[in-house]
PDB file of C-alpha atoms and ligand atoms in Angstrom:
ATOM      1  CA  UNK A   1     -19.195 -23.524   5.307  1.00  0.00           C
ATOM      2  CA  UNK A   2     -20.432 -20.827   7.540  1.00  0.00           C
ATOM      3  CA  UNK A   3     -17.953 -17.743   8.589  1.00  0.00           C
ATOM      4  CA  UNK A   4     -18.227 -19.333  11.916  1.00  0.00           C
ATOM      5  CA  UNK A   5     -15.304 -21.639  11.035  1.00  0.00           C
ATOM      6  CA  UNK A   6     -13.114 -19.356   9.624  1.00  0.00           C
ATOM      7  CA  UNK A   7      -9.777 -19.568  11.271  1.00  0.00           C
ATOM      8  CA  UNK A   8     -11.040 -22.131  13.916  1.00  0.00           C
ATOM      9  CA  UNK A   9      -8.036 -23.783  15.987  1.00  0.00           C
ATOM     10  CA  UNK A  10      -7.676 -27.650  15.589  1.00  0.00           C
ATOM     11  CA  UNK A  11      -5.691 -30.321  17.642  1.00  0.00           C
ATOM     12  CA  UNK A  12      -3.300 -30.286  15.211  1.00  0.00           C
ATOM     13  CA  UNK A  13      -0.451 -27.663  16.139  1.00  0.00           C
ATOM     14  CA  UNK A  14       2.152 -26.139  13.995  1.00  0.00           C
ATOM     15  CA  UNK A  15       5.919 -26.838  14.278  1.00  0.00           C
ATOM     16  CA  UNK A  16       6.151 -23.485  16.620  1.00  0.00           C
ATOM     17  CA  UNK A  17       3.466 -25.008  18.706  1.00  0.00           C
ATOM     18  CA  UNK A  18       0.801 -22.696  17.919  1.00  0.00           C
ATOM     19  CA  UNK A  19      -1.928 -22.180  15.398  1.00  0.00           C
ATOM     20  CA  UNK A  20      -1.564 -19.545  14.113  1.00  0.00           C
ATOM     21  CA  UNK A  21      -5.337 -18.565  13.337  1.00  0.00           C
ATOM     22  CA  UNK A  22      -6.550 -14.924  10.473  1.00  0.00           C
ATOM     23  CA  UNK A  23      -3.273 -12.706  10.430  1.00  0.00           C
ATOM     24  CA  UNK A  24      -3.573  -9.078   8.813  1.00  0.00           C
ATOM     25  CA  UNK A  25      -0.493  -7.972   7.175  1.00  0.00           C
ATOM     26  CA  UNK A  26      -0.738  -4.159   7.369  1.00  0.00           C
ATOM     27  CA  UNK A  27       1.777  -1.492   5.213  1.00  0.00           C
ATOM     28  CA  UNK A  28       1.931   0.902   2.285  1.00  0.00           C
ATOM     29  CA  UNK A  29       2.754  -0.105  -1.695  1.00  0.00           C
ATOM     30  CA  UNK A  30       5.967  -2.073  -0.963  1.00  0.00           C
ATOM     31  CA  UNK A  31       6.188  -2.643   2.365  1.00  0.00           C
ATOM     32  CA  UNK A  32       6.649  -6.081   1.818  1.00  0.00           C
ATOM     33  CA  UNK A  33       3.428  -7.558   2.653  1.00  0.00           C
ATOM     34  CA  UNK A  34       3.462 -10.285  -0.028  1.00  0.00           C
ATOM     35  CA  UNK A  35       6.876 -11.293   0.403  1.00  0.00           C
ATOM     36  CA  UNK A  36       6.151 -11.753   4.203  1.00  0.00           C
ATOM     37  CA  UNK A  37       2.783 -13.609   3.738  1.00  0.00           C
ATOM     38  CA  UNK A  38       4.303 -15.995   1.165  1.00  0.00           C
ATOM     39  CA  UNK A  39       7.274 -16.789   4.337  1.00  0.00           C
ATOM     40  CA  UNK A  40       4.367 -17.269   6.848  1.00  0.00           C
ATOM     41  CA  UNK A  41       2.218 -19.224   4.089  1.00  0.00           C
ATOM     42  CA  UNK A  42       5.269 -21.741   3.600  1.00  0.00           C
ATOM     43  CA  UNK A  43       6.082 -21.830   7.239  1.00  0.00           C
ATOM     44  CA  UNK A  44       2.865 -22.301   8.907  1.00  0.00           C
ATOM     45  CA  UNK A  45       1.343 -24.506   6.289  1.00  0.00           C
ATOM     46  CA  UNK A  46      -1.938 -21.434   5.791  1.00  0.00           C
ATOM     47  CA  UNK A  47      -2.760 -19.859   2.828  1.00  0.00           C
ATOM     48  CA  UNK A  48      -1.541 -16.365   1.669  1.00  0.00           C
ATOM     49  CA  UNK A  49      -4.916 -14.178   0.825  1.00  0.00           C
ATOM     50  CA  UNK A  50      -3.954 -11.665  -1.393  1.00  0.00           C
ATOM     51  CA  UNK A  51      -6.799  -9.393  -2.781  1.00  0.00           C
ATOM     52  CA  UNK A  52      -4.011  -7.736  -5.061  1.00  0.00           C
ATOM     53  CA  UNK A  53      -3.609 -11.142  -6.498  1.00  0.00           C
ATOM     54  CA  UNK A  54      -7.127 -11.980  -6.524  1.00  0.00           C
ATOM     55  CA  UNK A  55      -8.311  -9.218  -8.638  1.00  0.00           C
ATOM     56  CA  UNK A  56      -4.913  -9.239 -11.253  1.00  0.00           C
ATOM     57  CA  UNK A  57      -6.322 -13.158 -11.749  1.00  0.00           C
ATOM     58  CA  UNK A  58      -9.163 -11.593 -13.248  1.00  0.00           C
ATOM     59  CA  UNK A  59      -6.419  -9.649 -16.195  1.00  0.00           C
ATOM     60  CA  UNK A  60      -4.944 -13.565 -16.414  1.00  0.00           C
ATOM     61  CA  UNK A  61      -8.013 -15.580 -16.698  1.00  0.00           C
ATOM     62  CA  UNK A  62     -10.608 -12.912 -18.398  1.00  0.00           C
ATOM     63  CA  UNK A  63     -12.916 -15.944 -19.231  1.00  0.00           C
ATOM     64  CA  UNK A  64     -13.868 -16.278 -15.141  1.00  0.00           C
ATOM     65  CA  UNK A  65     -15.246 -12.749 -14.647  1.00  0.00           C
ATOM     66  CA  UNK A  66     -18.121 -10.526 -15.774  1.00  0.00           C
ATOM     67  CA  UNK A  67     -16.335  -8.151 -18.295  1.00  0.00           C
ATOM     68  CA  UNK A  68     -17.320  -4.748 -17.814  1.00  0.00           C
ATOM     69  CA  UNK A  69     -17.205  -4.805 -14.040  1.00  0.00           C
ATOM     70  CA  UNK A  70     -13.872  -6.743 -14.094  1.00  0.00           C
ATOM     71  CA  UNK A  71     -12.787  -3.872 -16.553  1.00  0.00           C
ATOM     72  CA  UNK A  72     -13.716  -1.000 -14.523  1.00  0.00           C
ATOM     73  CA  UNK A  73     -12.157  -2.999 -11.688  1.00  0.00           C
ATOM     74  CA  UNK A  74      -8.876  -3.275 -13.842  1.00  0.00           C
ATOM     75  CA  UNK A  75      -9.191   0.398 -14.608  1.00  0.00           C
ATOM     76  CA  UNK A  76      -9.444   1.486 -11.029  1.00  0.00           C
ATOM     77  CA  UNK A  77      -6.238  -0.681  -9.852  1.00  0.00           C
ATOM     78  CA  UNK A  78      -4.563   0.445 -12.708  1.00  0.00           C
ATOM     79  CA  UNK A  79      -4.869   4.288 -11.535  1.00  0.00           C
ATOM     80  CA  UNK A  80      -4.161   3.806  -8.098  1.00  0.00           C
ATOM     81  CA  UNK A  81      -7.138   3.958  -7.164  1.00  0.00           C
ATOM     82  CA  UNK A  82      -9.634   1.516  -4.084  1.00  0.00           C
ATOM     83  CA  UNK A  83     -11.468  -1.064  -5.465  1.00  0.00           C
ATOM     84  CA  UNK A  84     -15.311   0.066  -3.856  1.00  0.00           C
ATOM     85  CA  UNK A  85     -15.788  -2.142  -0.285  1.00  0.00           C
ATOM     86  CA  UNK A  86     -19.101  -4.343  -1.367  1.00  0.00           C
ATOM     87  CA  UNK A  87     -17.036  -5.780  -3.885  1.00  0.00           C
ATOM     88  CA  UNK A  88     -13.648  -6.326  -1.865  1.00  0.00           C
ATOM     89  CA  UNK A  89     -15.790  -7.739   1.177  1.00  0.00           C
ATOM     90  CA  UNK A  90     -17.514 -10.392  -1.260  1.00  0.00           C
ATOM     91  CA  UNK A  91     -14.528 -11.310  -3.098  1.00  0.00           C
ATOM     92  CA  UNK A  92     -12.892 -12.009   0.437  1.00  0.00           C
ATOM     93  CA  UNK A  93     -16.196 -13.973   2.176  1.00  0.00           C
ATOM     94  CA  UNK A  94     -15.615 -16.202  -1.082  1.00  0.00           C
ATOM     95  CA  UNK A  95     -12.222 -16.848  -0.695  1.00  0.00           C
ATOM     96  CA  UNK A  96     -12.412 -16.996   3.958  1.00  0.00           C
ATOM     97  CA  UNK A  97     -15.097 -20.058   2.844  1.00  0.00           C
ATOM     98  CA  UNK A  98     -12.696 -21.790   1.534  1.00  0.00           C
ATOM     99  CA  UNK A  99     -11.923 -24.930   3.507  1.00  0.00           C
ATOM    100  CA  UNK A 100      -7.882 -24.094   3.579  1.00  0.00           C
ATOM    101  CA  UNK A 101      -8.478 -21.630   5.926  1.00  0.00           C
ATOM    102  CA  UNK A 102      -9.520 -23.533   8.960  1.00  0.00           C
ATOM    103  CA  UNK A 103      -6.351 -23.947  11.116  1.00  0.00           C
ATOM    104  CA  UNK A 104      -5.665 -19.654   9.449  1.00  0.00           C
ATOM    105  CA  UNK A 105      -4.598 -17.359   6.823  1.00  0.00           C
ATOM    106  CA  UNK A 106      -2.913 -14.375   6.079  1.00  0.00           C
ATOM    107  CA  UNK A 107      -4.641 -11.537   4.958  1.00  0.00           C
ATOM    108  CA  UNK A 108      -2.453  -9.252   2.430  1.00  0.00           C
ATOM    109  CA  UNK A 109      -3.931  -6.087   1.193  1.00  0.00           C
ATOM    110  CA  UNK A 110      -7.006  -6.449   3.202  1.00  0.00           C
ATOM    111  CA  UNK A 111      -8.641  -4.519   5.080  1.00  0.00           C
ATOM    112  CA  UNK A 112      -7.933  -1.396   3.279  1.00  0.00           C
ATOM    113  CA  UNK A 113     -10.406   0.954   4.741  1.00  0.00           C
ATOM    114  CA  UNK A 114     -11.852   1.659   7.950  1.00  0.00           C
ATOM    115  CA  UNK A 115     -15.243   0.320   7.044  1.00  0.00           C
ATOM    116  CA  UNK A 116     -13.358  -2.730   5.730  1.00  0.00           C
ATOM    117  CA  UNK A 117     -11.986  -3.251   9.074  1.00  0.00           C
ATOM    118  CA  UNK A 118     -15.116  -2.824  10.685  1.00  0.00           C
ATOM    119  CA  UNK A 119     -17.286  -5.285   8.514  1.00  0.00           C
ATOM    120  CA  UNK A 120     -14.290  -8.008   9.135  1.00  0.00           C
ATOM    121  CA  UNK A 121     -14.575  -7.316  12.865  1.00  0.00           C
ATOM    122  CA  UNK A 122     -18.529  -8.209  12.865  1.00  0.00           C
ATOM    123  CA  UNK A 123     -17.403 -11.164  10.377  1.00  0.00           C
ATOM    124  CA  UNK A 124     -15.105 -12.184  13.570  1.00  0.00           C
ATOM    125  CA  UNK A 125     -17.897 -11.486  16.063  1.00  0.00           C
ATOM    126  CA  UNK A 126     -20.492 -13.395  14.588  1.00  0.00           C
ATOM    127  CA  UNK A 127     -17.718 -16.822  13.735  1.00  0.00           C
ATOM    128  CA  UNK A 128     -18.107 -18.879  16.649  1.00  0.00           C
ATOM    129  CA  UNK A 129     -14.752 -20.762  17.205  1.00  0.00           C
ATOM    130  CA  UNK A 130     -12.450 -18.461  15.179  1.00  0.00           C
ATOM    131  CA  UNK A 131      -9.861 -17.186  16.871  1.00  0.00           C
ATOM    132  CA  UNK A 132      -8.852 -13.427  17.149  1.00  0.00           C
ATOM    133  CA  UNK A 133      -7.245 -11.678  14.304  1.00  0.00           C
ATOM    134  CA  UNK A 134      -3.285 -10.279  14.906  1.00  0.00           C
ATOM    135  CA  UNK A 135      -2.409  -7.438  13.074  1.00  0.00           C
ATOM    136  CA  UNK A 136       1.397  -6.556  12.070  1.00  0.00           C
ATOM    137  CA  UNK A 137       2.081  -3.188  10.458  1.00  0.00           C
ATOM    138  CA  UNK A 138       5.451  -3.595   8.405  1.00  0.00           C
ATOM    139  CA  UNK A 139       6.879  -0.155   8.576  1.00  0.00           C
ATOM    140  CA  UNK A 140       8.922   1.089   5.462  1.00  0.00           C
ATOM    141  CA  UNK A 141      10.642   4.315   5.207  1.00  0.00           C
ATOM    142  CA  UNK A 142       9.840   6.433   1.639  1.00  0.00           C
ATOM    143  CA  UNK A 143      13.090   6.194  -0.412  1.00  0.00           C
ATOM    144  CA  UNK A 144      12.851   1.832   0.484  1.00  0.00           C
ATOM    145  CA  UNK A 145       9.211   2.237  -0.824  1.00  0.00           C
ATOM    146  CA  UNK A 146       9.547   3.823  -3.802  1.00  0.00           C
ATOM    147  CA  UNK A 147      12.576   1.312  -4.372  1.00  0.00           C
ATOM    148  CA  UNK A 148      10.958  -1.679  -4.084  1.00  0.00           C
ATOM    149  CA  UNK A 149       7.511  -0.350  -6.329  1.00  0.00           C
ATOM    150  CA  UNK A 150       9.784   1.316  -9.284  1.00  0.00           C
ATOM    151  CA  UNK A 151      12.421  -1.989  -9.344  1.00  0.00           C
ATOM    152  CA  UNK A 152       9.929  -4.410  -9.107  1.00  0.00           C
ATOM    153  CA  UNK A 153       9.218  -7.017 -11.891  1.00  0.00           C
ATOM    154  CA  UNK A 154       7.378 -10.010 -12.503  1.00  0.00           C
ATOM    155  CA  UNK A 155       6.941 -13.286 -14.297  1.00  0.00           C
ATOM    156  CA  UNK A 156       3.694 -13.629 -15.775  1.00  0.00           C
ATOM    157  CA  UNK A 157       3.871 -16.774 -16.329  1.00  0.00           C
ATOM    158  CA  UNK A 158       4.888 -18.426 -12.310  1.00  0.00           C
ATOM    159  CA  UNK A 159       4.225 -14.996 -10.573  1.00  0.00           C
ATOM    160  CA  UNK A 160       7.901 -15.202  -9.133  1.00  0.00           C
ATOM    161  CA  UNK A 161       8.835 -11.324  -8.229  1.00  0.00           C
ATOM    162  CA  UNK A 162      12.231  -9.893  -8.623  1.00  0.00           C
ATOM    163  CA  UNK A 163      13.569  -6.362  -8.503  1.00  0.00           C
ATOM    164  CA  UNK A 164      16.162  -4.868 -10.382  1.00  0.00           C
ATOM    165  CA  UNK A 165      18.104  -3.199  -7.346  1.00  0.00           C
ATOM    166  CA  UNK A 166      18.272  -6.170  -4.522  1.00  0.00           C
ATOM    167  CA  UNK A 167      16.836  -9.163  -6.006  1.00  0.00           C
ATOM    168  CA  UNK A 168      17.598  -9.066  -9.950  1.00  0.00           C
ATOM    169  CA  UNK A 169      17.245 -12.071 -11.980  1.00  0.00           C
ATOM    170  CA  UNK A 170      20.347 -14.276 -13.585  1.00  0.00           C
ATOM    171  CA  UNK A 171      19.495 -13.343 -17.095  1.00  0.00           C
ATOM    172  CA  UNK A 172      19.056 -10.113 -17.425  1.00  0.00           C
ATOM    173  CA  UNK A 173      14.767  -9.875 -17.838  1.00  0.00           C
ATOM    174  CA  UNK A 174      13.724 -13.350 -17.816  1.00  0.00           C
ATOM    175  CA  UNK A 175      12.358 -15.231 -14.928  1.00  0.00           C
ATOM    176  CA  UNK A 176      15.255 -18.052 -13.090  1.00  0.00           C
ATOM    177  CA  UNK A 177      12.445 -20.101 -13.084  1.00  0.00           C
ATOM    178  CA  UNK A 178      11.001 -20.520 -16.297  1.00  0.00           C
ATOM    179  CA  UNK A 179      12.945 -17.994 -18.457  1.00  0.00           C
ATOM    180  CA  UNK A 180       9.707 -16.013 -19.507  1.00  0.00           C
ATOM    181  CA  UNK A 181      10.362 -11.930 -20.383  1.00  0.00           C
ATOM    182  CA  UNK A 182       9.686 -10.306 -16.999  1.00  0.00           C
ATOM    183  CA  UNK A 183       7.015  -7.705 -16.804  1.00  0.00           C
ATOM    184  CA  UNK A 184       6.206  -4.733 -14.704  1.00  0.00           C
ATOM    185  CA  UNK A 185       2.577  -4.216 -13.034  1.00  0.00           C
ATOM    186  CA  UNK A 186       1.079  -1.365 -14.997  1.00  0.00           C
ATOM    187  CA  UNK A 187       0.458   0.643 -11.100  1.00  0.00           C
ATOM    188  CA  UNK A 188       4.417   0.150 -10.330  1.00  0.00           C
ATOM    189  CA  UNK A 189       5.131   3.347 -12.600  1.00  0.00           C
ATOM    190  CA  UNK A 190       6.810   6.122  -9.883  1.00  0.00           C
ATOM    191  CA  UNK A 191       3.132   8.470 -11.168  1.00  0.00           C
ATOM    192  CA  UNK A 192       0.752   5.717  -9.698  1.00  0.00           C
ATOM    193  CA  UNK A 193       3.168   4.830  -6.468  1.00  0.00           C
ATOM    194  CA  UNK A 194       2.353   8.295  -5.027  1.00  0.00           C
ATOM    195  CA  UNK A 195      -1.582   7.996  -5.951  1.00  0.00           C
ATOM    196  CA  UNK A 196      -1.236   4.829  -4.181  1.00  0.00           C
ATOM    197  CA  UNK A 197       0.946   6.566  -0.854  1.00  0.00           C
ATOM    198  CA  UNK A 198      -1.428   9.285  -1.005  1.00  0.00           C
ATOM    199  CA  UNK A 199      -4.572   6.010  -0.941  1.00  0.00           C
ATOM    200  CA  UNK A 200      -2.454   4.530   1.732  1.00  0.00           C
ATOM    201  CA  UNK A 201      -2.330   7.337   3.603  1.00  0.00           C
ATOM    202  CA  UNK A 202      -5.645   8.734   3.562  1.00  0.00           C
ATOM    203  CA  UNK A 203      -7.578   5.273   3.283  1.00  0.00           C
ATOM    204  CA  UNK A 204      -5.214   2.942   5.458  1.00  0.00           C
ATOM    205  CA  UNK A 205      -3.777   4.700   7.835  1.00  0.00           C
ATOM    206  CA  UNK A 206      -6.778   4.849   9.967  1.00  0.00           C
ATOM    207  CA  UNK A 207      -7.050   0.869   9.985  1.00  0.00           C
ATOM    208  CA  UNK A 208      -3.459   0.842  11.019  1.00  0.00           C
ATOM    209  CA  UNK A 209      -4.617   2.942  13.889  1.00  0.00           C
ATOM    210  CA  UNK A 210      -8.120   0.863  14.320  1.00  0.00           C
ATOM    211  CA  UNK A 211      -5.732  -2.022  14.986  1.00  0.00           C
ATOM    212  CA  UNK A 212      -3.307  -0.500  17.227  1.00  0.00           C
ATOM    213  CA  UNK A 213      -5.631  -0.167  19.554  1.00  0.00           C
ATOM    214  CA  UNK A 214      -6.250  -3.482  20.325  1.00  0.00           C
ATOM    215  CA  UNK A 215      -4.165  -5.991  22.460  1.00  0.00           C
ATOM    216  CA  UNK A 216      -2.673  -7.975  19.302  1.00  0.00           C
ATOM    217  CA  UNK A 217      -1.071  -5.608  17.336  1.00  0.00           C
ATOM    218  CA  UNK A 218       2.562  -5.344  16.545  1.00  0.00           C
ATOM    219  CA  UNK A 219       4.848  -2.856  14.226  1.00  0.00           C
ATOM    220  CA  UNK A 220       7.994  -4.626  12.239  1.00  0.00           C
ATOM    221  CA  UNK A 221      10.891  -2.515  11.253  1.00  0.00           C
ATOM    222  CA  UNK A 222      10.482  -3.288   7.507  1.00  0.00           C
ATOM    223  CA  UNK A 223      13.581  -1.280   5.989  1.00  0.00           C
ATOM    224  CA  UNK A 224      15.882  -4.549   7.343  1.00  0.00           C
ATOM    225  CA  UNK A 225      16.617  -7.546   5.208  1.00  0.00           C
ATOM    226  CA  UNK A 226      13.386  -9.580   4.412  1.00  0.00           C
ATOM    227  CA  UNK A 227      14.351 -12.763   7.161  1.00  0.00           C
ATOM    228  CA  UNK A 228      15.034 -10.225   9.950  1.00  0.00           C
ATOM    229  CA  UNK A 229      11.481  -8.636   9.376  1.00  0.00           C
ATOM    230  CA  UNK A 230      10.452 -12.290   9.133  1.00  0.00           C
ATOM    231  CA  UNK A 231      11.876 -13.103  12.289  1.00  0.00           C
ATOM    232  CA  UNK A 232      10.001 -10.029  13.976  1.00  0.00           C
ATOM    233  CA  UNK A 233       6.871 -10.927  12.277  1.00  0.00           C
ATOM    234  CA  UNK A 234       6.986 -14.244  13.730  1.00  0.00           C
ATOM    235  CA  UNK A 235       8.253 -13.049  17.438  1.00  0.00           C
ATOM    236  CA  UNK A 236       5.352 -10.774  17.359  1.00  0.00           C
ATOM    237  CA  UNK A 237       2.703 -13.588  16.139  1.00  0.00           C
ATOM    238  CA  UNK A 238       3.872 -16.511  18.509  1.00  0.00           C
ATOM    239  CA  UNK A 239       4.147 -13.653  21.924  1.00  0.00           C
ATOM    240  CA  UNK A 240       0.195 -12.135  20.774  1.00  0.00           C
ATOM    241  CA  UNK A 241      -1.166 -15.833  20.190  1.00  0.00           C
ATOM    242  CA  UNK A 242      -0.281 -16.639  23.155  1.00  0.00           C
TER     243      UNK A 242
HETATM  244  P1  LIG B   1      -1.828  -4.672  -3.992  1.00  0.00           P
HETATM  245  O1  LIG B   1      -1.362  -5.786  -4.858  1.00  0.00           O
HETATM  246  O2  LIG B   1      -2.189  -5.119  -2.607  1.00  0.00           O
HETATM  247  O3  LIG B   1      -0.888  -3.500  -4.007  1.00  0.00           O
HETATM  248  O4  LIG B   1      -3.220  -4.144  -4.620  1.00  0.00           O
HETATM  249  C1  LIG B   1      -3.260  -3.629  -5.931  1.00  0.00           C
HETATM  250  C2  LIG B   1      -4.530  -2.843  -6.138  1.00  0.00           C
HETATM  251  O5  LIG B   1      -5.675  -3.681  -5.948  1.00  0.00           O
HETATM  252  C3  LIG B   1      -4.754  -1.689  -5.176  1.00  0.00           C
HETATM  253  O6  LIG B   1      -4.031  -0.525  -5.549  1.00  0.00           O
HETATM  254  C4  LIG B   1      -6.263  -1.496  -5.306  1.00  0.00           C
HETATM  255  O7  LIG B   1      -6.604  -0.897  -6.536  1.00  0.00           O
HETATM  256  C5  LIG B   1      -6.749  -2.944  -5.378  1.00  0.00           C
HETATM  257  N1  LIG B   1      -7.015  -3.505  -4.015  1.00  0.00           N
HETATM  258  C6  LIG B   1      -6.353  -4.509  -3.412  1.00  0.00           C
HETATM  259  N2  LIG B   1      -6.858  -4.751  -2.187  1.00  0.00           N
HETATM  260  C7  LIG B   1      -7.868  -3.861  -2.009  1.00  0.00           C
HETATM  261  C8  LIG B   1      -8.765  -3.588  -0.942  1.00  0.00           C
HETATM  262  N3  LIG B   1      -8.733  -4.270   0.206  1.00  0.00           N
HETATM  263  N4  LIG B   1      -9.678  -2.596  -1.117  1.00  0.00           N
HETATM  264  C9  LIG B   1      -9.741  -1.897  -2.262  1.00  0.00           C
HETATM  265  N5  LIG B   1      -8.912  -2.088  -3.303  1.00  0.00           N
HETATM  266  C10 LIG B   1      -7.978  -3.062  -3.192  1.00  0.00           C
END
């Protein structure tokens, strides 16, 4: 399927009344970009895009990927470091082909740099139906950050995420779900949080700003409780879709 379809608008409208079409979640390490997307995914019926998740796939299924790229890929995520933009931008064409895509998606983690942003915007100008992308920046104050990185765990096994100060699990360490030993992502240590701030805010920041320029953009207070960010997120989607 050609990029031209990505994101296309059908007949077939969502309970709100509105497709939603490609949403960008924007916001530093543990803003809350993946809890938000996986609301929106379950709400809207669109999948979450996650290139985070994409690339730790290639640490759970090692057999699928070439080894000593996917290890220096490993290596670079593991420091706090960018993944370089050819590779990003062909890992998400891939995954914007996919047929699940059509009525939209959200977009979590990408774009990351300015040139990202810029190479999605000609992907955008050159689709022929799709419609325009929103972008919501979840804002997140430092000490809520550095909270939500350094408490957070998760289940290797069903990928549920908990954190030990607001959301532990029942049993101290195991996942509710499936009762595997929870883990910790090896870039959630407090050391690679402020590489990855620093990243953000070098790196992302400008896209933020790219963005906010346009007419769909929206900020979220992202310090409240996850369903009243939810609820802005949503406000802001339905009022720039329309
Ligand atoms: P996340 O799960 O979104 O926090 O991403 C984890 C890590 O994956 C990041 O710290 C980067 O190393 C890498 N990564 C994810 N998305 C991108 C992107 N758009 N560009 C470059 N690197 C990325």
């Amino acid at each position: 399927m050609p990029v031209a379809e990505m994101g296309t608008g059908t007949a077939t409208s969502t309970r709100k009344g509105i497709v939603p079409g490609p949403i960008l979640l924007l916001g530093a390490p543990g803003a809350g970009k993946g809890t938000q997307a996986k609301i929106l995914m379950a709400d809207w019926s669109i999948p979450q895009i996650s290139t985070g998740d994409l690339l730790r796939d290639m640490r759970r299924h090692p057999e699928k990927n070439i080894t000593s790229v996917g290890h220096q890929i490993l290596e670079m995520m593991d420091a706090g470091h960018l993944v370089p933009d050819e590779m990003m931008q062909e890992i998400i064409l891939d995954r914007l082909r996919q047929q699940d895509t059509k009525r939209g998606y959200v977009l979590d983690g990408f774009p990351r740099t300015l040139s990202q942003a810029e190479w999605l915007d000609e992907q955008m100008a050159e689709a022929i139906k799709t419609l325009p992308v929103i972008a919501v920046s979840i804002r997140v104050s430092y000490t809520g950050l550095l909270r939500r990185i350094i408490g957070r765990r998760y289940c290797p096994t069903c990928a549920r995420i908990f954190n030990i100060y607001s959301h532990s699990p029942e049993q101290e360490i195991h996942c509710d779900a499936d009762g595997t030993a929870l883990t910790q992502r090896p870039d959630d240590t407090e050391e690679v949080f402020t590489e990855r701030l620093r990243t953000y805010e070098e790196m992302t920041t400008p896209v933020v700003a790219h963005y906010h320029a346009t007419t769909r953009f929206a900020e979220v207070n992202g310090d409240l409780p996850a369903e009243e960010t939810n609820r802005a997120i949503i406000d802001a989607i339905v009022r720039l879709r329309n």
